Coordinates of C-alpha atoms and ligand atoms in Angstrom, one line a residue:
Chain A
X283 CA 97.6 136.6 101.4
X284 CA 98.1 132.8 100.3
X285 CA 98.5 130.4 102.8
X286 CA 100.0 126.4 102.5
X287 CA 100.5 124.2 105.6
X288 CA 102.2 121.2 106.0
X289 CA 102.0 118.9 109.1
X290 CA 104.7 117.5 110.9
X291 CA 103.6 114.3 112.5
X292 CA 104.6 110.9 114.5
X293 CA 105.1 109.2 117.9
X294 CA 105.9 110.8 121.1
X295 CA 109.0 113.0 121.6
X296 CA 110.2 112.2 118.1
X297 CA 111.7 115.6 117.1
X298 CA 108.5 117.5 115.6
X299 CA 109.1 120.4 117.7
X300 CA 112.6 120.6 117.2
X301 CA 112.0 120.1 113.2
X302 CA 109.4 123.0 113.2
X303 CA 111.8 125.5 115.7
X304 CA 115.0 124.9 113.3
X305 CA 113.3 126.2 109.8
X306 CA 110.2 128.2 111.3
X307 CA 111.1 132.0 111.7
X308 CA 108.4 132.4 114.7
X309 CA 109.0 131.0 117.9
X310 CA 107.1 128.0 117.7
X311 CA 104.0 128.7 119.7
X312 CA 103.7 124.8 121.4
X313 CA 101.7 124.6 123.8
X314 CA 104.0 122.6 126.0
X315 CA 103.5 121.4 129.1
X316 CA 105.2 119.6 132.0
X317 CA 104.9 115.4 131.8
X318 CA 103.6 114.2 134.6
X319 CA 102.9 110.8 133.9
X320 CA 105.6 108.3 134.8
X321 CA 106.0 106.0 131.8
X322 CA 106.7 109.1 129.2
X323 CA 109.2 110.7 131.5
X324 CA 111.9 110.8 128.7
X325 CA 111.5 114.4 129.1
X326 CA 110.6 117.3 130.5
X327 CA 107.5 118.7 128.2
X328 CA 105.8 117.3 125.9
X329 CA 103.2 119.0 122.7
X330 CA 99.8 119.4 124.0
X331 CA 98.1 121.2 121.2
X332 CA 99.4 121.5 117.7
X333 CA 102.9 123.6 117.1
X334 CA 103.2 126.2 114.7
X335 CA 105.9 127.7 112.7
X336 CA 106.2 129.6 109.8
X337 CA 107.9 130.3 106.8
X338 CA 107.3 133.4 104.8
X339 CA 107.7 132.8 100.9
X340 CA 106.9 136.4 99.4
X341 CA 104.7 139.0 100.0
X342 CA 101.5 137.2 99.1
X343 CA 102.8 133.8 100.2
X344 CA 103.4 132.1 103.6
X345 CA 103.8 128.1 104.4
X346 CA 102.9 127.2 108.0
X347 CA 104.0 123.8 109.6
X348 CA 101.4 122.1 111.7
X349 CA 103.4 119.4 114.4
X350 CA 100.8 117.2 115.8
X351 CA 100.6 116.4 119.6
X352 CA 102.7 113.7 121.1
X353 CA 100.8 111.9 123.1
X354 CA 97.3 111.8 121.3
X355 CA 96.5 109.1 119.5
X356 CA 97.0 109.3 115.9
X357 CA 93.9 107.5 114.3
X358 CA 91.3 110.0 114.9
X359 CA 93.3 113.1 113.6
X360 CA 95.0 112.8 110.6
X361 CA 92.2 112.8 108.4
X362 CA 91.1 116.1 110.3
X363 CA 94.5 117.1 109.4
X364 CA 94.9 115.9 106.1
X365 CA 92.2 118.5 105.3
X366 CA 93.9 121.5 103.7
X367 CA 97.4 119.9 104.2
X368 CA 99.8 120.0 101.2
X369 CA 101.5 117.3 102.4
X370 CA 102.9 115.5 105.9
X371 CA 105.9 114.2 107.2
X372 CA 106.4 111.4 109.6
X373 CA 109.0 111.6 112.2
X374 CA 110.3 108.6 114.1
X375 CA 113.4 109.0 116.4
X376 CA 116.5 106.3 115.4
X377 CA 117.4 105.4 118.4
X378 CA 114.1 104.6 120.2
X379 CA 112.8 101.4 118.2
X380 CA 110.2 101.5 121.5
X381 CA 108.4 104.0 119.2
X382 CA 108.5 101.9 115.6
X383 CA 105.7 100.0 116.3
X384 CA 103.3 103.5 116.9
X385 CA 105.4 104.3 113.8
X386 CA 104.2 101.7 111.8
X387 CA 100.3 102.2 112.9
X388 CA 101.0 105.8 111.3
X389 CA 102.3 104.4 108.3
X390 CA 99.8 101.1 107.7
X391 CA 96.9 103.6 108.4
X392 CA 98.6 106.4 105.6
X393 CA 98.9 103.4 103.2
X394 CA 95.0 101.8 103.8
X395 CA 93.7 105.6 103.9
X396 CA 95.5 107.6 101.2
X397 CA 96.4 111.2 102.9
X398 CA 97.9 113.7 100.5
X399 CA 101.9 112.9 100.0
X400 CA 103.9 112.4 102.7
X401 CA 108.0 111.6 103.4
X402 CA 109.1 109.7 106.5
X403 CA 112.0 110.6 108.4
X404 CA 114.9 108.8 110.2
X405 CA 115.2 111.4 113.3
X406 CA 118.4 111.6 115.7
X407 CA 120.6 110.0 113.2
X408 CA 123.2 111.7 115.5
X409 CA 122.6 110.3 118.4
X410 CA 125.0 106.5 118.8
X411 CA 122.1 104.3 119.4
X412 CA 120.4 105.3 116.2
X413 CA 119.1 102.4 113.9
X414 CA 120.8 102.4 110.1
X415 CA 118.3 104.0 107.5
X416 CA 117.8 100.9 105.7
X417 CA 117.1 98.9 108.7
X418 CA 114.4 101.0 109.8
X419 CA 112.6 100.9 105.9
X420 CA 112.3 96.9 106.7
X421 CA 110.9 97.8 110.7
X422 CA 108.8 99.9 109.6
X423 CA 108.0 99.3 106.0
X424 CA 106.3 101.9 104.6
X425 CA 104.7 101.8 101.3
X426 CA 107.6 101.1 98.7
X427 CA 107.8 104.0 96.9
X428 CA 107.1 106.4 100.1
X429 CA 111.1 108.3 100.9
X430 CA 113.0 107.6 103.9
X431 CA 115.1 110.2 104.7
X432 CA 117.8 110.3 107.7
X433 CA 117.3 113.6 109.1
X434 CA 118.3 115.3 112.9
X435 CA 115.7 118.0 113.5
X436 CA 118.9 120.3 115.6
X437 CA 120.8 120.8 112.3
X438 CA 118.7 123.3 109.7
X439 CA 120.1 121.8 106.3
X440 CA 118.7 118.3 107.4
X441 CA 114.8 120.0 108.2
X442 CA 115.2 121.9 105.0
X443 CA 116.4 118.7 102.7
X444 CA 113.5 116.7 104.1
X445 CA 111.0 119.7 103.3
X446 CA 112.3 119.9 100.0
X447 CA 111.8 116.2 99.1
X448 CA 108.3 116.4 100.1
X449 CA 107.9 118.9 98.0
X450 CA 110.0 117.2 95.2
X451 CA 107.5 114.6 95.9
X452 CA 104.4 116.7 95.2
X453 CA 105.9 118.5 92.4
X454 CA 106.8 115.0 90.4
X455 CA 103.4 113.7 90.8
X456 CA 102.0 116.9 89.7
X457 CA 104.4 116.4 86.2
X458 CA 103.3 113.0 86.0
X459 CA 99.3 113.6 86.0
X460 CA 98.5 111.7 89.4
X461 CA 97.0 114.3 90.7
Chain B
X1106 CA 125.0 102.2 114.5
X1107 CA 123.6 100.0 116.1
X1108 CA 120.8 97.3 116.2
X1109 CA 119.4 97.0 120.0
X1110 CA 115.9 97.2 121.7
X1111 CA 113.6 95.5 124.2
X1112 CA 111.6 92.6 123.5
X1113 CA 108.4 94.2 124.4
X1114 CA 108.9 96.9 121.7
X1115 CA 110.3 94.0 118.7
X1116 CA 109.3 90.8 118.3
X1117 CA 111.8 87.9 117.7
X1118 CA 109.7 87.5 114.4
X1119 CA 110.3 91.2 113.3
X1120 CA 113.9 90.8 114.4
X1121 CA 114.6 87.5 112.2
X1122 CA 112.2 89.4 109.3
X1123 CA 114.5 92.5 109.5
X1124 CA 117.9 90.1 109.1
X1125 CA 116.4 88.1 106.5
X1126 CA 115.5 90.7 104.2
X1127 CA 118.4 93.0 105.0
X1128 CA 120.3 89.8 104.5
X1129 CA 122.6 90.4 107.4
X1130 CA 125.5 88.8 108.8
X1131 CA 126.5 88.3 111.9
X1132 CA 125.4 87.4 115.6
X1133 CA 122.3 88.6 117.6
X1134 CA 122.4 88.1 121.6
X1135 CA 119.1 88.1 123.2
X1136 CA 119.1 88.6 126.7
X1137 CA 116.2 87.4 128.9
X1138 CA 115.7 87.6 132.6
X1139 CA 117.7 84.3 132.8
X1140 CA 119.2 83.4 129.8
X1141 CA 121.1 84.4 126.8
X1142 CA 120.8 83.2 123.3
X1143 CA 123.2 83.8 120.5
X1144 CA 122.2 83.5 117.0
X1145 CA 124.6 83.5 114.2
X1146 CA 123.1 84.3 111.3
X1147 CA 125.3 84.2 107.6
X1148 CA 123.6 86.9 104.5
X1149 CA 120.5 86.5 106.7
X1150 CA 120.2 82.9 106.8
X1151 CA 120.6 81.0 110.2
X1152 CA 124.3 79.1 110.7
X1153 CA 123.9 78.3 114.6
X1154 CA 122.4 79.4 117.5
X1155 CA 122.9 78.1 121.3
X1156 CA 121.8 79.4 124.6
X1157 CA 124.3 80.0 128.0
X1158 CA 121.5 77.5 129.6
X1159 CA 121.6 74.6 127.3
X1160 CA 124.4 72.1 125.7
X1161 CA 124.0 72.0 122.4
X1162 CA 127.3 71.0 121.3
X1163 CA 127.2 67.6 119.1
X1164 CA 128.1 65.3 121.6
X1165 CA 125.0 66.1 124.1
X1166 CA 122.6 67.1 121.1
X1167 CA 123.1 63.5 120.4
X1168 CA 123.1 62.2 122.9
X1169 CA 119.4 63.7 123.7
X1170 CA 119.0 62.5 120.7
X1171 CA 119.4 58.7 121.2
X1172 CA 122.0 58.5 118.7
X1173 CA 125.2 57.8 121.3
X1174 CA 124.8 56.4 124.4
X1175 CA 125.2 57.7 127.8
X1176 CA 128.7 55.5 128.0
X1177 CA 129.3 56.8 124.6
X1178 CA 129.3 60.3 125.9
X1179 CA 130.7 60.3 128.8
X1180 CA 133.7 58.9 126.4
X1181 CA 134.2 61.3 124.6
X1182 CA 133.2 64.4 126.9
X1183 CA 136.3 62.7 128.9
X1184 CA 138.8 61.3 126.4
X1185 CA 138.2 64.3 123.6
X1186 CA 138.0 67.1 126.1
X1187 CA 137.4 70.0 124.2
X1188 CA 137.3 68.5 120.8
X1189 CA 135.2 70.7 118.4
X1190 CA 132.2 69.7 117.0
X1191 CA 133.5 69.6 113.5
X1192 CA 136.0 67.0 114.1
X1193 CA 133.8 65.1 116.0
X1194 CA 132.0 64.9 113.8
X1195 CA 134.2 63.2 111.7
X1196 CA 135.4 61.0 114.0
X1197 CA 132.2 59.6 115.1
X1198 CA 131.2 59.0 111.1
X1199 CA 134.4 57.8 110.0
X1200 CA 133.7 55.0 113.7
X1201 CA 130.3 54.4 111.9
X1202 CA 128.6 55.8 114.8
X1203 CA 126.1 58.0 113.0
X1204 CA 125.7 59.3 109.9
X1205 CA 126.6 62.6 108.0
X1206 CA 122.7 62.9 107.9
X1207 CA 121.8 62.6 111.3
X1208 CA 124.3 64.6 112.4
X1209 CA 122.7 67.5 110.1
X1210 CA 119.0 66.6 111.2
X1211 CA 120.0 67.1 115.0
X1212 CA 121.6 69.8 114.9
X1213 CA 119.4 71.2 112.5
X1214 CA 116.9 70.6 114.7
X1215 CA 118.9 72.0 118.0
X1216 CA 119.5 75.5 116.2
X1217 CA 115.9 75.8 115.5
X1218 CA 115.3 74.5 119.1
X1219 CA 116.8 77.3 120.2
X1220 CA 115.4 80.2 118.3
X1221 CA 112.0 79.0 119.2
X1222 CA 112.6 78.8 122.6
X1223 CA 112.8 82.4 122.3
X1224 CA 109.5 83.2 120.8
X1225 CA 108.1 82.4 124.3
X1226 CA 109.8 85.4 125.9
X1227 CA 108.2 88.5 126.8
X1228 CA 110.7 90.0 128.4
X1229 CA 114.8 90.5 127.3
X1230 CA 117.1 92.9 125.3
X1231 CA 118.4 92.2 122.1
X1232 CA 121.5 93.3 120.3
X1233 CA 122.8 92.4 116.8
X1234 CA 126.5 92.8 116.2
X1235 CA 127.3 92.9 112.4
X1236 CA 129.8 90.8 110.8
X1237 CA 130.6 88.2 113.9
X1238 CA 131.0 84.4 113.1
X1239 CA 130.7 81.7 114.8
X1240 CA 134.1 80.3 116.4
X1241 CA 135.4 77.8 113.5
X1242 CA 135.0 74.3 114.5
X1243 CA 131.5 74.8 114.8
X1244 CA 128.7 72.6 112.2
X1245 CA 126.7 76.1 110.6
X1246 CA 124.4 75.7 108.3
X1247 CA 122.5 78.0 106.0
X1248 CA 118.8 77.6 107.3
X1249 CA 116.2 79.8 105.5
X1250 CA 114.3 81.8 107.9
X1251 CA 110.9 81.9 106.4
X1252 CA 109.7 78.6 108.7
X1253 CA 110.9 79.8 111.2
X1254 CA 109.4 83.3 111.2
X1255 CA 106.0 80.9 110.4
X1256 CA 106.6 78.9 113.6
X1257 CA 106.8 82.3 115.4
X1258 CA 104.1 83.4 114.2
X1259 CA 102.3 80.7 115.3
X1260 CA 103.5 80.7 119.0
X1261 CA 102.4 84.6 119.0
X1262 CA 100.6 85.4 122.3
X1263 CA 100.5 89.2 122.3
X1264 CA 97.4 89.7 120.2
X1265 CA 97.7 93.7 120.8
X1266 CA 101.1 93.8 118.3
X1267 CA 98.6 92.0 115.6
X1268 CA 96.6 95.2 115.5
X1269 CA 99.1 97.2 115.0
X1270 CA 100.4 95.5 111.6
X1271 CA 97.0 94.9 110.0
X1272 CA 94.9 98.4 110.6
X1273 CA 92.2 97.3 108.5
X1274 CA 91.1 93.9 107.4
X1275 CA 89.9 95.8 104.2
X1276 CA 93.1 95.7 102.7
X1277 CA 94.3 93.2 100.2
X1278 CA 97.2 91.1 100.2
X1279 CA 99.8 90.4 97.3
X1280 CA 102.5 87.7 96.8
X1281 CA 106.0 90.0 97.7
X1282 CA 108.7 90.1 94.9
X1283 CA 111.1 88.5 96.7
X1284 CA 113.4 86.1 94.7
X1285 CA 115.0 84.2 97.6
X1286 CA 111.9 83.1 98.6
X1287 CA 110.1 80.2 97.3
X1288 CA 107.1 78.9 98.7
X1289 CA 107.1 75.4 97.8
X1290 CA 110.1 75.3 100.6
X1291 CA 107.9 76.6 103.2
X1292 CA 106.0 74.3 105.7
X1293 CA 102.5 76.0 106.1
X1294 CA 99.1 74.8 107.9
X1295 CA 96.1 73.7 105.9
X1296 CA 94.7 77.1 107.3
X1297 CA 97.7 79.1 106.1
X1298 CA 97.4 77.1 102.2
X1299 CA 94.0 78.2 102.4
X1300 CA 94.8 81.9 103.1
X1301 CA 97.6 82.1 100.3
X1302 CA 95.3 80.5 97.6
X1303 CA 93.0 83.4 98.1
X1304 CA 96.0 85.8 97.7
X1305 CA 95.3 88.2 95.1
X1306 CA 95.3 91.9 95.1
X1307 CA 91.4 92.1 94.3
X1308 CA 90.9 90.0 97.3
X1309 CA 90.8 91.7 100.9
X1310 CA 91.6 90.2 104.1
X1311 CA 87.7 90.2 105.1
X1312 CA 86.5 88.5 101.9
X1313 CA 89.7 85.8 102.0
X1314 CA 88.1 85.5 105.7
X1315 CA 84.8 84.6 104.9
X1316 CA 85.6 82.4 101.8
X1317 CA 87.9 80.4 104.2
X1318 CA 85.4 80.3 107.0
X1319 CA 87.6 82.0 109.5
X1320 CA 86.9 84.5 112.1
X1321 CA 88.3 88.0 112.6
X1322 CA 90.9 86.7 115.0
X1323 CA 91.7 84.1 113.4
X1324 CA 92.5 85.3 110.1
X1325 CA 95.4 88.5 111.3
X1326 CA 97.1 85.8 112.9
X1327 CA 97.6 83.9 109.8
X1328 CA 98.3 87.4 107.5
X1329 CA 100.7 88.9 110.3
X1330 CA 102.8 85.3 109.5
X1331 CA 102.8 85.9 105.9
X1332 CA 103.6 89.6 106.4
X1333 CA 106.7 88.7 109.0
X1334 CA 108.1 85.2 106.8
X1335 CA 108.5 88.2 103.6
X1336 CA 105.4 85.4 102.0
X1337 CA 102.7 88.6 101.6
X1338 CA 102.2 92.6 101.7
X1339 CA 99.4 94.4 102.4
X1340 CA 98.5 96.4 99.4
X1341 CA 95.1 98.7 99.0
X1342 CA 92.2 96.5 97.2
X1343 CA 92.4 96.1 93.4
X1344 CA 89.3 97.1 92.3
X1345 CA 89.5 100.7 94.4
X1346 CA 90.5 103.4 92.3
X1347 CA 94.4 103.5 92.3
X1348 CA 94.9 106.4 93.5
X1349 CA 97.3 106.2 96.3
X1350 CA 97.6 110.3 97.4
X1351 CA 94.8 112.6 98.4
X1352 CA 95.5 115.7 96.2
X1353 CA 97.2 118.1 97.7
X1354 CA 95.0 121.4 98.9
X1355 CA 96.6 124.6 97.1
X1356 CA 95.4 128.0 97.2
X1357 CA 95.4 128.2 93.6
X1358 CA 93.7 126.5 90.6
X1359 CA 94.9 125.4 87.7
X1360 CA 98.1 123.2 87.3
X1361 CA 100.3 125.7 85.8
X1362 CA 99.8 128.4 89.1
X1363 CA 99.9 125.2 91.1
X1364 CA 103.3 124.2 89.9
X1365 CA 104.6 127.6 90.3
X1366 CA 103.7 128.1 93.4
X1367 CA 105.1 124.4 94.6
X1368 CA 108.3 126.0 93.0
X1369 CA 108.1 129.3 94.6
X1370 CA 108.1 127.0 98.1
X1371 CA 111.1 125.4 96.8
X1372 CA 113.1 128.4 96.1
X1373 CA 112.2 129.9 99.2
X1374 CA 113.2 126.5 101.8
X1375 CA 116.2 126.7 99.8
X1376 CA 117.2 130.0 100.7
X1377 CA 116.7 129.5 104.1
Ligands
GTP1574 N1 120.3 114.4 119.3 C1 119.2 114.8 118.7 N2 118.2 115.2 119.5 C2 117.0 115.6 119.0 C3 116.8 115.6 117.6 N3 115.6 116.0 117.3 C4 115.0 116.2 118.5 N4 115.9 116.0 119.5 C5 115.6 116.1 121.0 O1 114.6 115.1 121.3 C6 113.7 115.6 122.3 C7 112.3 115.5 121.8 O2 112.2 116.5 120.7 P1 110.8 117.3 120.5 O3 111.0 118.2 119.3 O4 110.3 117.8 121.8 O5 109.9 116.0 120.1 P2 108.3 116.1 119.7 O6 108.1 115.1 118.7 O7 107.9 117.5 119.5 O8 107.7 115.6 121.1 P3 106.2 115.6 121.6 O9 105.6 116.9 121.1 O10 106.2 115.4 123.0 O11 105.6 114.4 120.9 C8 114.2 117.0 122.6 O12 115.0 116.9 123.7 C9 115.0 117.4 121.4 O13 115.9 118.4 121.7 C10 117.9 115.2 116.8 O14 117.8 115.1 115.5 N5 119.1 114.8 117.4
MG1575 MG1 106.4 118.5 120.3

């Protein structure tokens, strides 16, 4: 049995879980837990070790979908996580521009250190306090030629989409010899 | 959709970065503990701005000003009532008064007064409403934001936020693409020249440091400016290999089985 992963990652309560849960055909086995602390009381659990979901391809085949914690710090895991990962995506939630600048530190850190590829996605775009997708490519300016995607993580079509331009992404880099 | 968040979360200098680039019209309200500013703002260049705490219509921007008296305002704030600024103006350069140019100058001046008033505040809301103008017998102008962003900059006390938007002083910085900037119009410190003569994609922000003598709090400062006026972006060092992507790991070797699997993923997500 062949096995791919990809990891879901970004800032706190941005919709990993919920991206993983609407593709994966396992219950995603989060390791949630109650939030205690005051200041992250948006709501009522939070990730506390990696979520996992998973997508079976064929008989010899299966892609699992690593979401990264919420409330850990980003710097000191992603290159752990990079290792083995066909590729990431970065989730920020629209309508919480509280979270763009913990966004950004994702982003600026992908850009100096070079993970494997990577889309970023525009969360809750259903939700009425969402930011427009072009307004959050100037807030958070990722790398120019690194996709934006509007996405909500509840509706399937939207998880699969951005899953497919990741892997778009990969496939196109592998035509063009950068890798 | 909307454009709203806290102060605490988005600078003013992001803010007036994000309208200048997306090249936005229309009026942000920014709502501090006691005051409001409004900022009008046409294809993302300033046309007026005033506050709910200060008087900046022409007469008392004059006024402060020196260029009409006390006597001279009470005049007209009694005799014009609620004459608008416009004809005012006209009236008071037509009665030789002032001049067309120092009319400009002050109120020039009293916009940009009032945005950088702003950049002291730590706390307040802020809400952009597209596609609002100012009421019409207002002066509006068509202010480039770049200085301003500079001046902000500048004034910058959170030091924290600076972290955030350089990561690593070993990347490099490149002149931005941008055709509606030009840098001869913008008014930059002897520090600041000295940081953009060194900008050059083979340079990084540590070596442009040490060949300007600056230290490493000194120098982000000066970058996060260039990065929030649209001057500069932060781009990975020259010299590095270009690589920009880790290759992705695959359980396979060979670049025909790797493509095939990539496309047996795709087929697969698709079907979903
Ligand atoms: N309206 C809307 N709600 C969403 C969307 N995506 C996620 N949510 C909700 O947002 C909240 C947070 O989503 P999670 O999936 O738990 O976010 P997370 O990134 O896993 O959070 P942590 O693991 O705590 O970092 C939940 O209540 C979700 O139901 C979306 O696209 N639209
Ligand atoms: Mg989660």
């Amino acid at each position: 049995m062949q096995t791919v992963k990809m990891v879901i990652t970004g800032p706190f309560s941005s919709g990993k879980t919920e991206f993983i849960q609407s593709v994966s055909e396992i219950d995603v086995v989060a390791t949630e837990r109650k939030i205690t602390s005051e200041a992250e009381r948006i709501k009522d659990s939070t990730t506390v070790a990696m979520d996992f979901g998973r997508i079976t391809v064929d008989d010899e085949l299966v892609l699992y979908l690593f979401g990264t914690p919420g409330q850990k710090h980003f710097d000191f895991m992603w290159e752990i996580l990079s290792e083995g990962m066909l590729g990431f995506i970065v989730m920020v939630d629209s309508a919480r521009p509280e979270t763009f600048r913990e966004a950004r530190r994702i982003l600026e850190t992908f850009r100096a250190y070079a993970p494997t590829p990577y889309v970023v996605t525009a969360n809750k775009q259903d939700l009425p306090d969402a930011w427009e997708v072009e307004d959050m490519r100037i807030a958070l300016r990722p790398s120019p030629e690194i996709k934006l995607l509007p996405c909500v993580a509840t509706d399937k079509e939207s998880v699969k989409t951005a899953l497919l331009e990741l892997l778009y992404n990969i496939l196109e880099k592998m035509e063009s010899g950068e890798f | 959709m909307a454009l709203k968040g806290n102060l605490r979360d988005f600078t003013i200098t992001q803010l007036l970065n994000l309208i200048s680039l997306a090249q936005k019209t229309g009026v942000l309200e920014v709502k501090g503990p006691g005051q409001t500013v409004w900022i009008f703002f046409q294809e993302g260049k300033l046309a007026y701005a005033y506050s709910d705490k200060r008087d900046s219509s022409l007469a008392a921007t004059l006024y402060r000003n020196e260029n009409i008296t006390k006597r001279q305002l009470r005049l007209i704030q009694s005799r014009a009532g609620d004459i608008q600024d416009k004809e005012l103006g006209l009236l008071l350069i037509n009665a030789n008064y002032v001049t067309q140019e120092e009319i400009l100058i002050c109120l020039k001046d009293e916009y940009v007064g009032n945005i950088n008033n702003l950049f002291t505040w730590v706390e307040g809301i802020f809400e952009f409403q597209n596609n609002a103008h100012p009421s019409n017998g207002k002066i509006t102008f068509r202010i480039n934001l770049e200085n301003i962003i500079m001046e902000g900059s500048r004034r910058l006390r959170e030091w924290e936020q600076l972290q955030d938007e350089i990561p690593s002083l070993d990347m490099a910085l490149k002149f931005t693409d941008n055709p509606s900037i030009d840098l001869r119009n913008v008014n930059l410190s002897v520090e600041e020249w000295r940081v953009v003569s060194y900008i050059n994609p083979k340079n990084t922000i540590k070596q442009i440091a040490k060949a300007t003598k600056m230290n490493d709090l000194e120098i982000p400062r000066i970058v996060y400016g260039l990065l929030q006026a649209g001057l500069a972006q932060l781009v990975r060092p020259f010299s590095e290999k270009p690589s920009t992507y880790q290759k992705p790991s695959l359980p396979v070797g060979g670049k025909k089985e790797q493509k095939t699997l990539v496309n047996r993923l795709i087929k697969r997500i698709q079907s979903l």
